[in-house]
């Protein structure tokens, strides 16, 4: 049982009931279910069952060897897409050599992307300087089967730029707004649509932006009720928030 999802568990139980698998064999297979102990990492195979999304791998702070081994464990025994985020050139070179078939964009690597989904997701940004966060979000969404529409450089300093994309924004099932400076774009977009809006403050801006703190506080204090706010520069987290929301639209 390589995949740790609900259908695989059901098949295992059926095989035990039919006598095709002994109790000892079942125990060995299930031993990897909660997590796999790699010595210096505990790989959470149970996350897909609990949350509907598999564990991803955050590269900073990990050695090249750790990245190789953790990704290998997820590819061999996990289910769903495998994402390695914010990789260094050295990590990228070794991991993609050891585990071929990867899709690389920016600093995010994806193996085994999910099947295409029908929901419409828009990712928009206040400025082109927010591009790395937008890219991380869009790649993560694509790994989970979405085909996001990316709209860049529509910050509120030129409000007509937002309104030019009004129809696309209001037609989306979910919208991610990436903005630095004072982060006002998130409130504007959230006031235009009834769809879930996930706001991502970025560290882009001059001194008084305080490396994203100003945008973060502005988004948290928004008068656009119900807007979700993730951490500074967390494009990955915004994409996962969209995936969770969309997963709730149909029973898993």
Short mmCIF file of C-alpha atoms in Angstrom, two decimals, residues 165-248:
data_model
loop_
_atom_site.label_atom_id
_atom_site.label_comp_id
_atom_site.label_asym_id
_atom_site.label_seq_id
_atom_site.Cartn_x
_atom_site.Cartn_y
_atom_site.Cartn_z
CA UNK A 165 -10.41 43.22 -14.56
CA UNK A 166 -13.70 43.47 -12.66
CA UNK A 167 -15.54 40.79 -14.64
CA UNK A 168 -12.71 38.26 -14.28
CA UNK A 169 -12.43 38.86 -10.55
CA UNK A 170 -16.14 38.59 -9.76
CA UNK A 171 -16.49 35.43 -11.86
CA UNK A 172 -13.84 33.56 -9.85
CA UNK A 173 -14.65 30.92 -7.22
CA UNK A 174 -11.78 32.25 -5.09
CA UNK A 175 -9.37 35.18 -5.30
CA UNK A 176 -5.88 35.56 -3.86
CA UNK A 177 -4.68 39.15 -3.47
CA UNK A 178 -0.94 39.70 -3.08
CA UNK A 179 0.08 43.20 -2.06
CA UNK A 180 2.78 45.08 -0.22
CA UNK A 181 3.08 48.78 0.66
CA UNK A 182 -0.15 49.50 2.61
CA UNK A 183 -1.94 46.37 1.31
CA UNK A 184 -5.08 48.27 0.31
CA UNK A 185 -5.72 46.18 -2.81
CA UNK A 186 -7.05 43.29 -0.72
CA UNK A 187 -9.86 45.41 0.76
CA UNK A 188 -10.80 46.78 -2.64
CA UNK A 189 -11.00 43.35 -4.27
CA UNK A 190 -12.81 41.84 -1.30
CA UNK A 191 -15.41 44.59 -1.63
CA UNK A 192 -16.06 43.65 -5.24
CA UNK A 193 -16.73 39.91 -4.94
CA UNK A 194 -18.65 37.53 -2.72
CA UNK A 195 -16.14 34.74 -3.34
CA UNK A 196 -13.53 33.85 -0.69
CA UNK A 197 -10.63 36.31 -0.78
CA UNK A 198 -7.26 35.33 0.65
CA UNK A 199 -4.96 38.27 1.26
CA UNK A 200 -1.17 37.90 1.22
CA UNK A 201 0.85 40.82 2.59
CA UNK A 202 4.31 41.07 1.09
CA UNK A 203 7.53 42.58 2.36
CA UNK A 204 7.62 44.90 -0.67
CA UNK A 205 7.63 48.61 0.16
CA UNK A 206 9.51 51.57 1.56
CA UNK A 207 10.68 51.99 5.14
CA UNK A 208 7.28 52.70 6.67
CA UNK A 209 5.96 49.44 5.22
CA UNK A 210 8.11 47.71 7.87
CA UNK A 211 8.92 44.74 5.63
CA UNK A 212 5.27 43.75 5.29
CA UNK A 213 4.01 44.49 8.78
CA UNK A 214 2.05 47.54 7.62
CA UNK A 215 0.29 45.57 4.88
CA UNK A 216 -0.39 42.72 7.30
CA UNK A 217 -2.02 44.98 9.89
CA UNK A 218 -3.96 46.84 7.20
CA UNK A 219 -5.37 43.57 5.84
CA UNK A 220 -6.24 42.32 9.33
CA UNK A 221 -8.04 45.61 10.03
CA UNK A 222 -9.94 45.56 6.73
CA UNK A 223 -13.59 46.62 6.71
CA UNK A 224 -14.23 44.02 3.98
CA UNK A 225 -15.78 41.40 6.23
CA UNK A 226 -14.69 37.79 5.99
CA UNK A 227 -11.42 38.28 4.16
CA UNK A 228 -8.79 35.68 5.07
CA UNK A 229 -5.24 36.89 5.75
CA UNK A 230 -2.11 34.73 5.73
CA UNK A 231 1.42 35.57 6.83
CA UNK A 232 3.85 37.89 5.11
CA UNK A 233 5.11 36.55 1.74
CA UNK A 234 3.21 33.28 2.28
CA UNK A 235 2.01 32.50 -1.23
CA UNK A 236 2.13 28.80 -0.44
CA UNK A 237 -0.22 29.20 2.52
CA UNK A 238 -2.69 31.23 0.47
CA UNK A 239 -2.84 28.50 -2.17
CA UNK A 240 -3.45 25.85 0.47
CA UNK A 241 -6.24 27.98 1.96
CA UNK A 242 -7.92 28.05 -1.45
CA UNK A 243 -7.55 24.28 -1.81
CA UNK A 244 -9.11 23.65 1.60
CA UNK A 245 -12.05 25.95 0.84
CA UNK A 246 -12.68 24.36 -2.53
CA UNK A 247 -12.40 20.86 -1.03
CA UNK A 248 -15.28 21.72 1.29
#
